[in-house]
Amino acid sequence: MPTKQLPDIPDEIWEQIISKISLDRYLSQLSTLSSRFLSLTNQFKRTLFITKPTARFLPRLLRRFPNLKHISFEQFYDDPDEILGEISRFGVKLETLDLSNQVGFPVKWLIGMKGGCLEGIRVLRLKGVGGLGDRGLGLIGKLMPELVELDLSEPRDDYGDAWGDEGKLCEITDDGVAVLAGRLKGLRKIDLSGNCLVSDRSVAVLCEKCMDLEEIVVDKCSFVTKEGISRVLRECVNLKSVRLHGMEVLSPEFSEPLGCARNVNVIHFAYMGVSDGLLLEIIRAKLPLRKFTLFHCQNFTFSGILSLLRVYQGLE
């Protein structure tokens, strides 16, 4: 029987198809079908998830996939320094680096980096990482000047200072955020949730220095108040998303700030009182709302929700 040829599909379409295949085992099966599929998967694979099994074959994987842009350590629970060093030696030009859930911040690797290997990183995720502190923020701002998205949420509180000061907890403060904001002028999204020493001062400096900000998340930051959130709504002209967690807000207080937030299309309220009056202020602000979430909220009525849905009929 004659060998069946692959459909004459442009490489750009194959790239889109392969980018949607998130699990490596499916890509492996696809690559065994023909030499053409093997070539396509090698060329267009952009994301690599580091786990204990894949770590053993990392050099081989980096040679096979020369166009990797996104690497995640979220499911890797050992020291990542050696693997990060290997990635650096191969000269991988990353756009996204996910170090979430690491026990500690990889200070040694970051300090040892030379040249511009990190300058192209645009998204850095450090959710649940311990030992970062203000010095870590300064280093990130210095070595990754092109960052547009930064996740610093839910830091571990069971890890000492990654900088070598044993027995000392290392936490992010307003001072560190101020240094970071001064260096990352193009930042668009930042998540500071769970950093208990962050206050309205951090919010103010981010509004002042990062003019392209679309989202500031400060869930469970007790020192960020209604005044800080109001400032974000007034001053961040590109703001697209508002998240409030456990904050009691009266409708008159947010009337004027909401009127300034002309580009907000996502609102998420959690664990707080949301009155019908606040829902009415959202309607009056004429926001281009497409997604609205009430998670464990109270005080609103069916009538208030119905009024919102009449105006925003395609709401998610």
XYZ file of N, CA and C in Angstrom, residues 90-272:
549
model
N 22.414 25.932 27.825
C 21.915 25.647 26.475
C 21.451 26.921 25.766
N 21.433 28.030 26.484
C 21.054 29.302 25.868
C 19.596 29.394 25.481
N 18.725 28.720 26.240
C 17.286 28.767 25.940
C 16.762 30.177 26.188
N 16.112 30.757 25.187
C 15.582 32.116 25.307
C 14.138 32.055 25.801
N 13.996 32.049 27.112
C 12.675 31.878 27.708
C 11.853 33.160 27.674
N 10.526 32.960 27.576
C 9.576 34.055 27.741
C 8.783 33.890 29.027
N 8.587 32.629 29.463
C 7.849 32.341 30.691
C 8.640 31.370 31.550
N 8.797 31.690 32.830
C 9.444 30.799 33.784
C 8.538 30.661 35.000
N 8.117 29.420 35.274
C 7.211 29.145 36.397
C 7.961 28.342 37.451
N 8.266 28.988 38.571
C 8.959 28.340 39.691
C 8.026 28.149 40.885
N 6.738 28.133 40.633
C 5.752 28.009 41.708
C 5.979 26.739 42.527
N 5.696 26.870 43.823
C 5.742 25.759 44.786
C 7.153 25.294 45.133
N 8.174 26.036 44.716
C 9.530 25.687 45.134
C 9.721 26.052 46.604
N 10.472 25.216 47.312
C 10.682 25.460 48.743
C 11.361 26.805 48.968
N 12.347 27.112 48.137
C 13.063 28.374 48.292
C 13.334 29.044 46.962
N 13.581 30.320 47.013
C 13.912 31.097 45.833
C 15.335 30.765 45.379
N 15.568 30.450 44.086
C 16.895 30.016 43.616
C 17.881 31.174 43.485
N 18.329 31.676 44.618
C 19.209 32.839 44.655
C 20.538 32.579 43.954
N 21.159 31.430 44.252
C 22.496 31.150 43.702
C 22.465 31.144 42.179
N 21.439 30.520 41.623
C 21.346 30.468 40.163
C 21.182 31.867 39.591
N 20.303 32.653 40.203
C 20.022 33.984 39.677
C 21.247 34.889 39.756
N 21.953 34.831 40.876
C 23.148 35.653 41.054
C 24.238 35.241 40.067
N 24.307 33.936 39.768
C 25.350 33.444 38.885
C 25.090 33.673 37.413
N 23.931 34.173 37.068
C 23.608 34.386 35.658
C 24.438 35.526 35.086
N 24.912 35.328 33.861
C 25.710 36.357 33.195
C 25.097 36.695 31.846
N 25.423 37.852 31.354
C 24.908 38.249 30.041
C 23.425 38.550 30.101
N 22.762 38.366 28.962
C 21.352 38.736 28.891
C 20.413 37.562 28.781
N 20.786 36.396 29.408
C 19.937 35.203 29.274
C 18.540 35.380 29.844
N 18.357 36.250 30.825
C 17.059 36.412 31.474
C 16.274 37.616 30.951
N 16.901 38.410 30.123
C 16.278 39.677 29.746
C 15.005 39.512 28.929
N 14.841 38.362 28.276
C 13.654 38.163 27.456
C 12.460 37.617 28.206
N 12.633 37.254 29.484
C 11.526 36.683 30.250
C 10.463 37.747 30.488
N 9.245 37.421 30.104
C 8.128 38.355 30.236
C 7.132 37.944 31.318
N 7.114 36.666 31.657
C 6.194 36.166 32.680
C 6.993 35.344 33.688
N 6.911 35.714 34.967
C 7.589 34.988 36.040
C 6.566 34.648 37.117
N 6.446 33.349 37.410
C 5.486 32.899 38.418
C 6.233 32.299 39.597
N 6.017 32.894 40.781
C 6.677 32.453 42.006
C 5.649 32.199 43.102
N 4.513 31.657 42.727
C 3.458 31.385 43.704
C 3.918 30.311 44.683
N 3.756 30.594 45.982
C 4.097 29.617 47.006
C 5.580 29.423 47.233
N 6.413 30.354 46.774
C 7.870 30.246 46.931
C 8.295 30.935 48.226
N 9.211 30.338 48.937
C 9.697 30.933 50.176
C 11.041 31.619 50.001
N 11.391 32.469 50.971
C 12.727 33.047 51.020
C 13.036 34.102 49.981
N 12.036 34.719 49.393
C 12.274 35.702 48.329
C 12.728 37.033 48.916
N 11.838 37.708 49.624
C 12.194 38.947 50.295
C 12.444 40.115 49.362
N 12.741 41.269 49.951
C 12.948 42.494 49.177
C 14.179 42.412 48.283
N 15.225 41.719 48.754
C 16.423 41.592 47.927
C 16.137 40.785 46.661
N 15.277 39.794 46.792
C 14.882 39.019 45.629
C 14.138 39.864 44.613
N 13.268 40.744 45.096
C 12.541 41.635 44.184
C 13.509 42.554 43.444
N 14.505 43.065 44.162
C 15.487 43.931 43.512
C 16.247 43.209 42.421
N 16.597 41.947 42.682
C 17.325 41.156 41.709
C 16.466 40.851 40.487
N 15.210 40.527 40.724
C 14.284 40.255 39.615
C 14.151 41.490 38.726
N 13.958 42.637 39.353
C 13.817 43.869 38.583
C 15.056 44.197 37.771
N 16.227 43.859 38.305
C 17.485 44.157 37.618
C 17.746 43.210 36.451
N 17.471 41.902 36.646
C 17.835 40.896 35.651
C 16.740 40.585 34.642
N 15.504 40.964 34.953
C 14.385 40.665 34.054
C 13.609 41.945 33.745
N 14.209 42.880 33.066
C 13.586 44.196 32.870
C 12.371 44.192 31.952
N 12.164 43.097 31.202
C 11.045 43.035 30.266
C 9.803 42.381 30.850
N 9.803 42.087 32.149
C 8.656 41.418 32.756
C 7.376 42.233 32.577
N 6.318 41.547 32.183
C 4.990 42.174 32.110
C 4.014 41.518 33.079
N 4.355 40.312 33.549
C 3.470 39.605 34.482
C 4.303 38.940 35.568
N 3.932 39.178 36.829
C 4.704 38.666 37.958
C 3.762 38.169 39.051
N 3.915 36.900 39.410
C 3.088 36.291 40.464
C 3.962 36.035 41.682
N 3.684 36.760 42.768
C 4.425 36.628 44.024
C 3.497 36.160 45.144
N 2.416 35.509 44.787
C 1.352 35.230 45.748
C 1.666 34.049 46.670
N 0.991 34.061 47.811
C 1.002 32.976 48.794
C 2.407 32.471 49.144
N 3.315 33.356 49.581
C 4.683 32.909 49.907
C 4.694 31.926 51.069
N 5.610 30.976 51.012
C 5.752 30.017 52.110
C 6.252 30.734 53.355
N 5.703 30.358 54.499
C 6.157 30.977 55.752
C 6.976 30.001 56.594
N 7.360 28.852 55.992
C 8.135 27.863 56.737
C 9.557 27.753 56.213
N 10.005 28.810 55.522
C 11.339 28.778 54.929
C 12.117 30.007 55.358
N 13.352 29.808 55.810
C 14.179 30.927 56.246
C 14.667 31.765 55.084
N 15.458 32.737 55.396
C 15.994 33.659 54.398
C 16.876 32.923 53.393
N 16.501 32.968 52.118
C 17.281 32.296 51.072
C 18.652 32.940 50.888
N 18.892 34.067 51.514
C 20.149 34.791 51.352
C 21.187 34.380 52.394
N 20.827 33.413 53.246
C 21.830 32.880 54.157
C 21.702 33.333 55.598
N 20.761 34.187 55.910
C 20.564 34.626 57.290
C 19.681 33.608 57.997
N 20.298 32.569 58.559
C 19.543 31.483 59.157
C 18.655 31.982 60.300
N 17.475 31.364 60.379
C 16.555 31.687 61.457
C 15.784 32.966 61.253
N 15.959 33.600 60.128
C 15.279 34.871 59.875
C 14.309 34.720 58.707
N 13.053 35.038 58.965
C 12.081 34.985 57.884
C 12.317 36.141 56.916
N 12.141 35.856 55.664
C 12.420 36.854 54.629
C 11.115 37.175 53.915
N 10.584 38.366 54.134
C 9.270 38.700 53.590
C 9.339 39.926 52.682
N 8.366 40.006 51.816
C 8.258 41.138 50.903
C 7.581 42.293 51.631
N 8.162 43.492 51.498
C 7.607 44.679 52.136
C 7.385 45.773 51.096
N 6.844 46.879 51.541
C 6.614 48.025 50.652
C 7.922 48.530 50.030
N 9.017 48.435 50.774
C 10.306 48.905 50.246
C 10.721 48.087 49.024
N 10.559 46.774 49.112
C 10.913 45.919 47.988
C 10.034 46.167 46.779
N 8.746 46.349 47.003
C 7.824 46.625 45.902
C 8.176 47.949 45.235
N 8.599 48.926 46.026
C 8.984 50.227 45.464
C 10.191 50.090 44.529
N 11.187 49.309 44.939
C 12.361 49.081 44.086
C 11.944 48.356 42.810
N 11.112 47.332 42.966
C 10.650 46.556 41.814
C 9.899 47.434 40.818
N 8.981 48.246 41.322
C 8.177 49.104 40.449
C 9.044 50.102 39.691
N 10.100 50.577 40.340
C 10.992 51.524 39.680
C 11.760 50.917 38.523
N 11.904 49.590 38.525
C 12.678 48.914 37.472
C 11.809 48.246 36.415
N 10.560 47.976 36.741
C 9.677 47.280 35.794
C 8.568 48.222 35.342
N 8.933 49.215 34.564
C 7.967 50.228 34.141
C 6.884 49.662 33.215
N 7.176 48.521 32.549
C 6.212 47.944 31.616
C 5.332 46.866 32.222
N 5.385 46.706 33.548
C 4.601 45.664 34.217
C 3.106 45.864 33.988
N 2.416 44.763 33.664
C 0.972 44.832 33.413
C 0.148 44.109 34.475
N 0.704 43.013 35.009
C -0.036 42.236 36.007
C 0.893 41.855 37.140
N 0.410 42.025 38.373
C 1.183 41.605 39.538
C 0.229 41.060 40.588
N 0.599 39.923 41.179
C -0.201 39.291 42.224
C 0.626 39.255 43.499
N 0.182 40.005 44.497
C 0.867 40.094 45.786
C 0.063 39.425 46.896
N -0.906 38.626 46.545
C -1.797 38.005 47.527
C -1.018 37.242 48.598
N -1.445 37.431 49.848
C -0.839 36.694 50.949
C 0.431 37.291 51.502
N 0.924 38.381 50.922
C 2.108 39.063 51.470
C 1.621 40.050 52.537
N 1.720 39.632 53.779
C 1.019 40.327 54.861
C 1.611 41.690 55.200
N 2.826 42.008 54.744
C 3.431 43.301 55.064
C 3.231 44.336 53.960
N 2.566 43.947 52.891
C 2.294 44.882 51.795
C 1.101 45.757 52.161
N 1.213 47.057 51.877
C 0.170 48.005 52.282
C -0.236 48.915 51.120
N -1.027 49.913 51.441
C -1.434 50.905 50.445
C -0.240 51.608 49.799
N 0.868 51.651 50.508
C 2.069 52.288 49.956
C 2.552 51.539 48.698
N 2.495 50.217 48.739
C 2.880 49.419 47.559
C 1.941 49.696 46.402
N 0.653 49.745 46.699
C -0.343 50.023 45.664
C -0.083 51.384 45.029
N 0.235 52.374 45.858
C 0.463 53.732 45.361
C 1.668 53.795 44.429
N 2.769 53.133 44.812
C 3.981 53.211 43.993
C 3.808 52.435 42.693
N 3.040 51.353 42.708
C 2.762 50.617 41.477
C 1.925 51.464 40.523
N 0.937 52.170 41.075
C 0.115 53.071 40.248
C 0.966 54.178 39.624
N 1.926 54.667 40.396
C 2.741 55.793 39.949
C 3.790 55.379 38.911
N 4.443 54.244 39.137
C 5.589 53.856 38.312
C 5.215 52.982 37.110
N 4.208 52.132 37.263
C 3.867 51.148 36.221
C 2.588 51.593 35.511
N 2.755 52.401 34.505
C 1.607 53.046 33.864
C 0.761 52.105 33.008
N 1.299 50.920 32.699
C 0.562 49.974 31.855
C -0.204 48.929 32.655
N -0.261 49.075 33.963
C -0.880 48.055 34.811
C -2.333 47.779 34.428
N -2.624 46.485 34.258
C -3.983 46.042 33.954
C -4.610 45.309 35.129
N -3.755 44.814 36.049
C -4.279 44.045 37.179
C -3.312 44.079 38.352
N -3.826 44.423 39.526
C -3.090 44.308 40.785
C -3.935 43.449 41.707
N -3.406 42.301 42.135
C -4.151 41.410 43.023
C -3.521 41.469 44.410
N -4.332 41.810 45.403
C -3.833 41.961 46.770
C -4.754 41.240 47.755
N -5.224 40.061 47.380
C -6.048 39.262 48.284
C -5.270 38.936 49.555
N -5.971 38.994 50.680
C -5.385 38.646 51.983
C -4.167 39.502 52.333
N -4.160 40.731 51.868
C -3.153 41.726 52.278
C -3.865 42.703 53.213
N -3.745 42.464 54.509
C -4.569 43.183 55.490
C -4.324 44.682 55.521
N -3.129 45.126 55.105
C -2.802 46.542 55.169
C -3.149 47.303 53.888
N -3.731 46.590 52.936
C -4.267 47.270 51.752
C -5.738 47.568 52.029
N -6.086 48.838 52.012
C -7.414 49.284 52.432
C -8.267 49.726 51.238
N -9.476 50.144 51.569
C -10.384 50.665 50.533
C -9.778 51.872 49.832
N -9.025 52.674 50.584
C -8.393 53.853 49.985
C -7.371 53.438 48.913
N -6.626 52.370 49.193
C -5.660 51.888 48.213
C -6.330 51.389 46.949
N -7.406 50.635 47.100
C -8.138 50.120 45.938
C -8.773 51.265 45.153
N -9.292 52.251 45.860
C -9.868 53.414 45.178
C -8.816 54.129 44.340
N -7.607 54.198 44.865
C -6.520 54.847 44.113
C -6.209 54.077 42.832
N -6.205 52.758 42.915
C -5.982 51.933 41.726
C -7.041 52.232 40.668
N -8.298 52.279 41.079
C -9.390 52.525 40.140
C -9.271 53.903 39.485
N -8.803 54.876 40.243
C -8.694 56.242 39.713
C -7.489 56.424 38.789
N -6.351 55.843 39.185
C -5.085 56.211 38.543
C -4.584 55.226 37.492
N -4.994 53.973 37.571
C -4.531 52.986 36.584
C -5.482 52.992 35.397
N -5.163 53.805 34.415
C -6.101 54.023 33.305
C -6.263 52.787 32.432
N -5.305 51.853 32.491
C -5.396 50.631 31.689
C -5.931 49.445 32.489
N -6.403 49.694 33.701
C -6.886 48.620 34.564
C -8.026 47.855 33.898
N -7.898 46.517 33.887
C -8.920 45.676 33.267
C -9.579 44.717 34.251
N -8.940 44.475 35.391
C -9.462 43.490 36.329
C -9.422 44.024 37.751
N -10.510 43.809 38.508
C -10.597 44.218 39.912
C -10.941 42.982 40.744
N -10.100 42.697 41.755
C -10.344 41.580 42.673
C -10.348 42.116 44.101
N -11.442 41.889 44.809
C -11.535 42.294 46.210
C -11.840 41.065 47.050
N -11.117 40.924 48.170
C -11.240 39.738 49.019
C -11.415 40.187 50.471
N -12.586 39.913 51.037
C -12.820 40.205 52.445
C -12.810 41.670 52.810
N -13.113 42.545 51.867
C -13.071 43.985 52.112
C -14.492 44.547 52.107
N -14.874 45.177 53.182
C -16.218 45.750 53.259
C -16.234 47.100 52.537
N -17.054 47.191 51.519
C -17.098 48.391 50.686
C -18.512 48.940 50.657
N -18.648 50.219 50.946
C -19.953 50.874 50.852
C -20.108 51.481 49.464
N -21.300 51.404 48.912
C -21.510 51.839 47.530
C -21.131 53.297 47.276
N -21.437 54.251 48.172
C -21.047 55.642 47.881
C -19.538 55.827 47.769
N -18.754 55.027 48.519
C -17.297 55.162 48.511
C -16.693 54.795 47.153
N -17.345 53.909 46.433
C -16.798 53.435 45.169
C -17.457 54.053 43.952
N -18.386 54.946 44.170
C -19.103 55.549 43.048
C -18.159 56.306 42.117
N -17.383 57.234 42.675
C -16.473 58.039 41.850
C -15.299 57.226 41.301
N -14.628 56.349 42.134
C -13.538 55.542 41.583
C -13.984 54.618 40.452
N -15.154 53.995 40.586
C -15.643 53.118 39.517
C -15.884 53.893 38.226
N -16.313 55.132 38.353
C -16.537 55.959 37.177
C -15.271 56.266 36.416
N -14.105 56.158 37.104
C -12.818 56.417 36.449
C -12.261 55.169 35.771
N -12.758 53.997 36.169
C -12.198 52.726 35.691
C -12.872 52.298 34.396
N -12.623 53.032 33.337
C -13.360 52.855 32.081
C -13.050 51.560 31.344
N -11.925 50.902 31.664
C -11.538 49.709 30.910
C -11.727 48.401 31.683
N -12.258 48.469 32.888
C -12.426 47.260 33.697
C -13.485 46.352 33.089
N -13.086 45.115 32.768
C -14.051 44.167 32.206
C -14.184 42.886 33.033
N -13.411 42.777 34.132
C -13.504 41.623 35.024
C -13.573 42.120 36.466
N -14.587 41.675 37.203
C -14.697 41.994 38.632
C -14.904 40.694 39.397
N -14.094 40.522 40.466
C -14.188 39.322 41.305
C -14.299 39.763 42.760
N -15.431 39.473 43.392
C -15.631 39.749 44.813
C -15.654 38.419 45.564
N -14.941 38.334 46.701
C -14.912 37.098 47.477
C -14.951 37.406 48.969
N -15.743 36.629 49.702
C -15.820 36.719 51.160
C -16.068 38.146 51.643
N -17.080 38.776 51.104
C -17.363 40.150 51.491
C -18.840 40.469 51.285
